[in-house]
PDB file of C-alpha atoms in Angstrom:
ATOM      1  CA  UNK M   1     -13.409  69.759 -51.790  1.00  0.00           C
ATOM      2  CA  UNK M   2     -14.071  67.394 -54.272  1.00  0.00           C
ATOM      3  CA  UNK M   3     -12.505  66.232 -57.863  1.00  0.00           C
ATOM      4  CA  UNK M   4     -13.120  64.343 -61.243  1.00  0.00           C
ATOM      5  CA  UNK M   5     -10.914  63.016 -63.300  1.00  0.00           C
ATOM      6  CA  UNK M   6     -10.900  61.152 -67.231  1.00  0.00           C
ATOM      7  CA  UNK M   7      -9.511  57.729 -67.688  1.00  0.00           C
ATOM      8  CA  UNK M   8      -9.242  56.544 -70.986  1.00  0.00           C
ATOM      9  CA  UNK M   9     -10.634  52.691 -71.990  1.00  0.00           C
ATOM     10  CA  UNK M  10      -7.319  51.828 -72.392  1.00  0.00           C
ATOM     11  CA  UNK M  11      -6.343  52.860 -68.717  1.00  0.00           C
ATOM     12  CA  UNK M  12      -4.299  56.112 -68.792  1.00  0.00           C
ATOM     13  CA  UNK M  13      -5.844  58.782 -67.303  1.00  0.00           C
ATOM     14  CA  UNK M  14      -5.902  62.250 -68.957  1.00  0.00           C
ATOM     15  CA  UNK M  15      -4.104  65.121 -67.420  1.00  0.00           C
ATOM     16  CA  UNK M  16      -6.208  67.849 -66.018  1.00  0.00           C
ATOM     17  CA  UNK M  17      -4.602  69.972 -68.105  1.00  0.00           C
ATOM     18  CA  UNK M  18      -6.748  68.595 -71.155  1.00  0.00           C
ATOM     19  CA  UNK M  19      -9.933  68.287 -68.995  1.00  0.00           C
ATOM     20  CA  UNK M  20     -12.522  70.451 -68.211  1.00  0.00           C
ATOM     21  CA  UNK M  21     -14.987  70.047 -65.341  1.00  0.00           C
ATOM     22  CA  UNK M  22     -18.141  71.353 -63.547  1.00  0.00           C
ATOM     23  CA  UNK M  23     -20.089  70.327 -60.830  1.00  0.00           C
ATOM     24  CA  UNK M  24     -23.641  70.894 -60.106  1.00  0.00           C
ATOM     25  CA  UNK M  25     -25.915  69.743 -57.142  1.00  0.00           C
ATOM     26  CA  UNK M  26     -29.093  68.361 -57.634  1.00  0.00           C
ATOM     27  CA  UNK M  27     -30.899  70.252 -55.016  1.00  0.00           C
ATOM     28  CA  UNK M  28     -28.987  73.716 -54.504  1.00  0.00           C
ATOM     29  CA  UNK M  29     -31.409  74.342 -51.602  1.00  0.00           C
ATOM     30  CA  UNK M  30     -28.933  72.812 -49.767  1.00  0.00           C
ATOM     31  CA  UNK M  31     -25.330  72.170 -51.537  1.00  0.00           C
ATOM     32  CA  UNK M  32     -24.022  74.654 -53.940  1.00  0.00           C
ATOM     33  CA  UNK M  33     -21.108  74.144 -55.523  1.00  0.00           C
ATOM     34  CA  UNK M  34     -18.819  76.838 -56.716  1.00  0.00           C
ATOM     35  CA  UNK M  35     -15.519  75.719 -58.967  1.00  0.00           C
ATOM     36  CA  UNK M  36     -14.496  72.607 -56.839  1.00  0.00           C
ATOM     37  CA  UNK M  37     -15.672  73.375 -52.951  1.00  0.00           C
ATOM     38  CA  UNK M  38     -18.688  72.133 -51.964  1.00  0.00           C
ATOM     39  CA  UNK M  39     -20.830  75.271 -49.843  1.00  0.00           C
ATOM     40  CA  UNK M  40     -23.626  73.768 -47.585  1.00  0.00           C
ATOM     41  CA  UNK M  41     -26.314  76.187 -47.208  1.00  0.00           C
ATOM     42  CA  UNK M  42     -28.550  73.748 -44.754  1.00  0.00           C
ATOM     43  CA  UNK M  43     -27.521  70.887 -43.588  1.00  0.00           C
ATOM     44  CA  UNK M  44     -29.099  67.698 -44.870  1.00  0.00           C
ATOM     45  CA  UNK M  45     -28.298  63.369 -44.831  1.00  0.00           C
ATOM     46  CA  UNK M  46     -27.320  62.809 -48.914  1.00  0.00           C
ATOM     47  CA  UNK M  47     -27.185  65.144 -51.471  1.00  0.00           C
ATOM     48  CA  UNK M  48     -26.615  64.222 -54.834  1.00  0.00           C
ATOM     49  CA  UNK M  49     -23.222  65.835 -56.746  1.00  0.00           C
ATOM     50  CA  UNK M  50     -23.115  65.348 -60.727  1.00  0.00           C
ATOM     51  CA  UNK M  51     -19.535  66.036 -62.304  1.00  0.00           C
ATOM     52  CA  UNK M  52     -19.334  66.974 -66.144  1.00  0.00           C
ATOM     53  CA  UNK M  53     -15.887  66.416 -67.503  1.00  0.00           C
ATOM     54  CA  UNK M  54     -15.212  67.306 -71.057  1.00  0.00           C
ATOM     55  CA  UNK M  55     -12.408  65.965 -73.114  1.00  0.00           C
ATOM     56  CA  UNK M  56     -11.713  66.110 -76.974  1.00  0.00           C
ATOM     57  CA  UNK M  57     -15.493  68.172 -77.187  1.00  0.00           C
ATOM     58  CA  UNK M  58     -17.044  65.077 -75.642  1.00  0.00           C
ATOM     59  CA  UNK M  59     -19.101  65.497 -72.385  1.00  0.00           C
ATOM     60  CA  UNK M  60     -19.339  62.456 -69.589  1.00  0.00           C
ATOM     61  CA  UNK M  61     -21.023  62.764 -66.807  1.00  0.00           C
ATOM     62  CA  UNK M  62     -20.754  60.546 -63.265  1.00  0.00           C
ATOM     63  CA  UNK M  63     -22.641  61.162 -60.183  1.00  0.00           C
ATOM     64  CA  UNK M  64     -22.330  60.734 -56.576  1.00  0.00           C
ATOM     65  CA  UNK M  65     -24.559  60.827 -53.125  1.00  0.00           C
ATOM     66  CA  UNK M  66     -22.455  62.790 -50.361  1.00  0.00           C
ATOM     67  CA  UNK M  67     -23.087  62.791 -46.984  1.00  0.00           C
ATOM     68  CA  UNK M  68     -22.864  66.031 -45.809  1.00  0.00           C
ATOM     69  CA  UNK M  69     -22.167  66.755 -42.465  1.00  0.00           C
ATOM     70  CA  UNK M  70     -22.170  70.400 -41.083  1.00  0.00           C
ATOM     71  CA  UNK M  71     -18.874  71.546 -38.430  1.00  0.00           C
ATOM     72  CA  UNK M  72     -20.096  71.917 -34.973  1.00  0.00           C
ATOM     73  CA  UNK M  73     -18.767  72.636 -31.604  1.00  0.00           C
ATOM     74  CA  UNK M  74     -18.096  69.015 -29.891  1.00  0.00           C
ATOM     75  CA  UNK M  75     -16.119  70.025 -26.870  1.00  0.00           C
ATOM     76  CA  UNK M  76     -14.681  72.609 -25.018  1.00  0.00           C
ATOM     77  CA  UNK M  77     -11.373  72.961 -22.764  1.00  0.00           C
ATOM     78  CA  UNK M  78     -10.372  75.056 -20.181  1.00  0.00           C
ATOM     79  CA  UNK M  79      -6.838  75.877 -18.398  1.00  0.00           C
ATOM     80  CA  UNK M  80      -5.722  78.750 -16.563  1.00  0.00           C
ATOM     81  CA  UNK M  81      -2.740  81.544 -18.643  1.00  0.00           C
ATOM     82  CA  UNK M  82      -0.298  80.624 -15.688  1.00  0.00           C
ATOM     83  CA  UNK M  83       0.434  77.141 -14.810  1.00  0.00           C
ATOM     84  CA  UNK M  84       0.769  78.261 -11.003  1.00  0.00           C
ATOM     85  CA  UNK M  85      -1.735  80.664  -9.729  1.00  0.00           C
ATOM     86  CA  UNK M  86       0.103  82.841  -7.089  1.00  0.00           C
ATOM     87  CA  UNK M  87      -1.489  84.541  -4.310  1.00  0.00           C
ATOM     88  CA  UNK M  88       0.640  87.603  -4.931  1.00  0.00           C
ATOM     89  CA  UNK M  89      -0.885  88.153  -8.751  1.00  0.00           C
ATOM     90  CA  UNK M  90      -3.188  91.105  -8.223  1.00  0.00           C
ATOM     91  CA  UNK M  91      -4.723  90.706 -11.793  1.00  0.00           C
ATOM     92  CA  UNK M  92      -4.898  86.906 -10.971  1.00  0.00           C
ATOM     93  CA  UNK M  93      -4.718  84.146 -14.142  1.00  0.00           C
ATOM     94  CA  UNK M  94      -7.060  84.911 -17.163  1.00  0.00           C
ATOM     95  CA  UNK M  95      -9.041  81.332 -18.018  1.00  0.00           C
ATOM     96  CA  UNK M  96      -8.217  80.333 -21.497  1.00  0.00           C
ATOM     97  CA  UNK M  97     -11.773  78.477 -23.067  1.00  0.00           C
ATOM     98  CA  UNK M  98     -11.402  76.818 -26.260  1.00  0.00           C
ATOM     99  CA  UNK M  99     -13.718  75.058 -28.471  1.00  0.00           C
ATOM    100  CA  UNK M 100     -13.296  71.884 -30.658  1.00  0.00           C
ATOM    101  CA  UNK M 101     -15.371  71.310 -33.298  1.00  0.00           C
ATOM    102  CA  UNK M 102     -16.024  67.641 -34.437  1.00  0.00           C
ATOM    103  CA  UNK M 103     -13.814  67.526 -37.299  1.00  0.00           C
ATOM    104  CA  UNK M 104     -10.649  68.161 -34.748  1.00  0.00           C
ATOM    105  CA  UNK M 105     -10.481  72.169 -35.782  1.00  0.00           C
ATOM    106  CA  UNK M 106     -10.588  74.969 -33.717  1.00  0.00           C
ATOM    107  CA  UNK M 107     -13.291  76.808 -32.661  1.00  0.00           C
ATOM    108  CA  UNK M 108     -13.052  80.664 -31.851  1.00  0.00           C
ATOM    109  CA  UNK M 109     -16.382  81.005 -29.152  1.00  0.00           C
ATOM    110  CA  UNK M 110     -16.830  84.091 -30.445  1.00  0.00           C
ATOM    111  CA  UNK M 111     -20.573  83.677 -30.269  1.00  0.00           C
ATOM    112  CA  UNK M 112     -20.750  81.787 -26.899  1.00  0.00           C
ATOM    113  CA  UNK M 113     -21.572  82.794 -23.306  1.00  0.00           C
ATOM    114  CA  UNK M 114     -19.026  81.976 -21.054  1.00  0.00           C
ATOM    115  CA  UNK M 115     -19.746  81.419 -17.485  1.00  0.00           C
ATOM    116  CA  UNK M 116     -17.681  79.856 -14.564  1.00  0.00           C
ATOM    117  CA  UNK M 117     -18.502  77.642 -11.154  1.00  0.00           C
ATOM    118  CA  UNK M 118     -15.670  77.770  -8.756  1.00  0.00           C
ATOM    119  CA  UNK M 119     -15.729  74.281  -7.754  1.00  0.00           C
ATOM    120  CA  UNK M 120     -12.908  75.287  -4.910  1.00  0.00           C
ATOM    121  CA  UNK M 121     -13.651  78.365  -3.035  1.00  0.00           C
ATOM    122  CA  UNK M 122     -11.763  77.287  -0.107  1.00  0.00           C
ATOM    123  CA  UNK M 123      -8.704  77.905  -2.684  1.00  0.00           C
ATOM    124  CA  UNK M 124      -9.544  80.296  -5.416  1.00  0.00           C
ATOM    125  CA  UNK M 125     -11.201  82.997  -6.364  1.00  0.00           C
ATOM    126  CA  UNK M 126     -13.207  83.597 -10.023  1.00  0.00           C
ATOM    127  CA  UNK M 127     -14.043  87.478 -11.017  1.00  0.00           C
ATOM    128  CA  UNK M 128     -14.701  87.918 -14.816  1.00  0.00           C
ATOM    129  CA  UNK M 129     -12.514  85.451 -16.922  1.00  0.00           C
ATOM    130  CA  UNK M 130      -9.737  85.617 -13.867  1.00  0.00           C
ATOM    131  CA  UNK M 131      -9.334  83.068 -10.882  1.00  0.00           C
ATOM    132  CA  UNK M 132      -7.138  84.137  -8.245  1.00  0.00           C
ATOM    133  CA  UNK M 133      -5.481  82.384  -5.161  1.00  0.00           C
ATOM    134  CA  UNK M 134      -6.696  82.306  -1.862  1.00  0.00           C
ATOM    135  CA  UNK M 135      -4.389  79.237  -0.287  1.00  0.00           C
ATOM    136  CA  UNK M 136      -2.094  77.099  -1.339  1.00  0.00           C
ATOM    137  CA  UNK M 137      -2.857  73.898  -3.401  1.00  0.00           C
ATOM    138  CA  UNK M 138      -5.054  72.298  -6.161  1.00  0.00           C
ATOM    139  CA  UNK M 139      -8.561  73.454  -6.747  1.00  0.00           C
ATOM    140  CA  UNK M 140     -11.312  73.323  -9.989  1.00  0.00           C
ATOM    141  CA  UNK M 141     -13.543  75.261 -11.500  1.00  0.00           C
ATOM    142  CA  UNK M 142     -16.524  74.340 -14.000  1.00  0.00           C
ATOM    143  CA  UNK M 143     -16.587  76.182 -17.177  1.00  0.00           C
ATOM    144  CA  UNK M 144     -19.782  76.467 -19.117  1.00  0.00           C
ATOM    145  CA  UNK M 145     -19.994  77.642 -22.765  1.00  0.00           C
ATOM    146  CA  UNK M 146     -23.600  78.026 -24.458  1.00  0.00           C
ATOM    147  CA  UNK M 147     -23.857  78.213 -28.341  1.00  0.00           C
ATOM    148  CA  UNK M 148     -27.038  78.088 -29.817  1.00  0.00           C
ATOM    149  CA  UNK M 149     -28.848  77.186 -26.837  1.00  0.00           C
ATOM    150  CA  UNK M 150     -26.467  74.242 -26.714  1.00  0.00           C
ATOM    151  CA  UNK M 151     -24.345  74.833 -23.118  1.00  0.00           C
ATOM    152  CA  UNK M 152     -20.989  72.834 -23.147  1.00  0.00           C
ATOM    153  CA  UNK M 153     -19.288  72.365 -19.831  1.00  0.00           C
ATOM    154  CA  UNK M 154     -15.465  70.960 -18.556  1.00  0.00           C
ATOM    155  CA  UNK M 155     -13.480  71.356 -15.333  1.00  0.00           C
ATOM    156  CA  UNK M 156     -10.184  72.419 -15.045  1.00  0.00           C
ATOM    157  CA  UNK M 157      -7.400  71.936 -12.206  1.00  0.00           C
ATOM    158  CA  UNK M 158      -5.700  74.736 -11.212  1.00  0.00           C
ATOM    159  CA  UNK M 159      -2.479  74.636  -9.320  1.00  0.00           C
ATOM    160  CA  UNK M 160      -2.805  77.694  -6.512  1.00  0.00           C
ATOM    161  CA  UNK M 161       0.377  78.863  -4.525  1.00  0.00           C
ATOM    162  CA  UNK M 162      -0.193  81.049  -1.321  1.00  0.00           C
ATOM    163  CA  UNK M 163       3.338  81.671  -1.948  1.00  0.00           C
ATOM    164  CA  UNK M 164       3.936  85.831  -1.377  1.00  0.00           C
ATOM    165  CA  UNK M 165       6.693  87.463  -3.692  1.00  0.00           C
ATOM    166  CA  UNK M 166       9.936  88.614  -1.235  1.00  0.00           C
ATOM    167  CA  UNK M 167      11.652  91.012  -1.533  1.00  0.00           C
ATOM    168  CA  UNK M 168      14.984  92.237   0.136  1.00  0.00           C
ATOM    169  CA  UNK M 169      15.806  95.630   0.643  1.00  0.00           C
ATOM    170  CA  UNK M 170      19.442  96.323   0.876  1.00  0.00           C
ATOM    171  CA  UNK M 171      21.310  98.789   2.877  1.00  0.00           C
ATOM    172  CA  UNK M 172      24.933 100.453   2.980  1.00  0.00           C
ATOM    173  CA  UNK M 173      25.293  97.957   6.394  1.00  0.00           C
ATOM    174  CA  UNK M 174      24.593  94.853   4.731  1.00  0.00           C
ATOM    175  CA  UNK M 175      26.512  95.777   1.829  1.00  0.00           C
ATOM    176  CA  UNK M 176      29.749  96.104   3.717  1.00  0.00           C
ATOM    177  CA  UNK M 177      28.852  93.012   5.641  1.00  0.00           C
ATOM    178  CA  UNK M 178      28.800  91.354   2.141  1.00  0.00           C
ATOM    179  CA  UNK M 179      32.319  92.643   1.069  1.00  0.00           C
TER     180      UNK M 179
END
């Protein structure tokens, strides 16, 4: 986003109220501009932005070079839905992939391929976007996300417990031993 503003000789600057402004882009090949956001169409090192403010009928013009730099995946993380993967979790622990892009923001995937190394098989188990738990203690896997041709990759720990749900089935003996 970008903005202009009038400043009289004597100092005081006018309220935007009592302004108008437009933008343009000296090569719209690349940078359009559209009210007061800036839309790159291709990305490019400097583009130059003109701003035409108009007070009292009068017209005034400044310009400016902008870098412009496009948002791209930078990184990717990976952690497992549960914090402990359990050996008794028949649908196992979905792996949760995100991207970063490189202006800190989020980035959805939703044009990657995902793909997973199980870096522990000793310990865990990978089908799908699921790892499951084989034996009890901390394992990794490698997960690999290609955008563009561009393949991003982390590891993440996962926590497995070989640890079997119990369960206690009480009879009419035990409950009067209870009592």
């Amino acid at each position: 986003e970008i903005s202009a503003s009038a400043v009289l000789t004597d100092g005081n600057v006018v309220a935007d109220r009592d302004i108008s402004v437009r933008y343009e882009s000296e090569n719209t090949e690349f940078v359009t501009v559209d009210g007061n956001k800036i839309h790159t169409i291709k990305a490019t090192e400097e583009v130059t932005v003109t701003a035409y403010v108009t007070f009292n009928g009068k017209e005034l013009s400044a310009s400016k070079k902008i870098k412009i730099v496009p948002v791209v995946l930078a990184s990717i993380t990976a952690k497992t839905e549960d914090a402990i993967v359990k050996e008794s979790d028949l649908d196992g622990s979905k792996i949760i992939v995100s991207g970063i892009n490189n202006d800190g923001s989020a980035n959805s995937l939703d044009n990657a391929i995902i793909t997973y190394e199980n870096l522990s098989p000793e310990l865990l188990a990978i089908s799908g976007d699921s790892v499951y738990s084989l034996a009890r203690g901390i394992g990794k896997i490698k997960v690999f996300a290609n955008v563009g041709g561009v393949t991003f990759e982390c590891e993440a720990e996962v926590t497995s417990s070989s640890q079997k749900t119990k369960s206690t089935v009480y009879t009419e003996k035990m409950r009067g031993n209870a009592l």
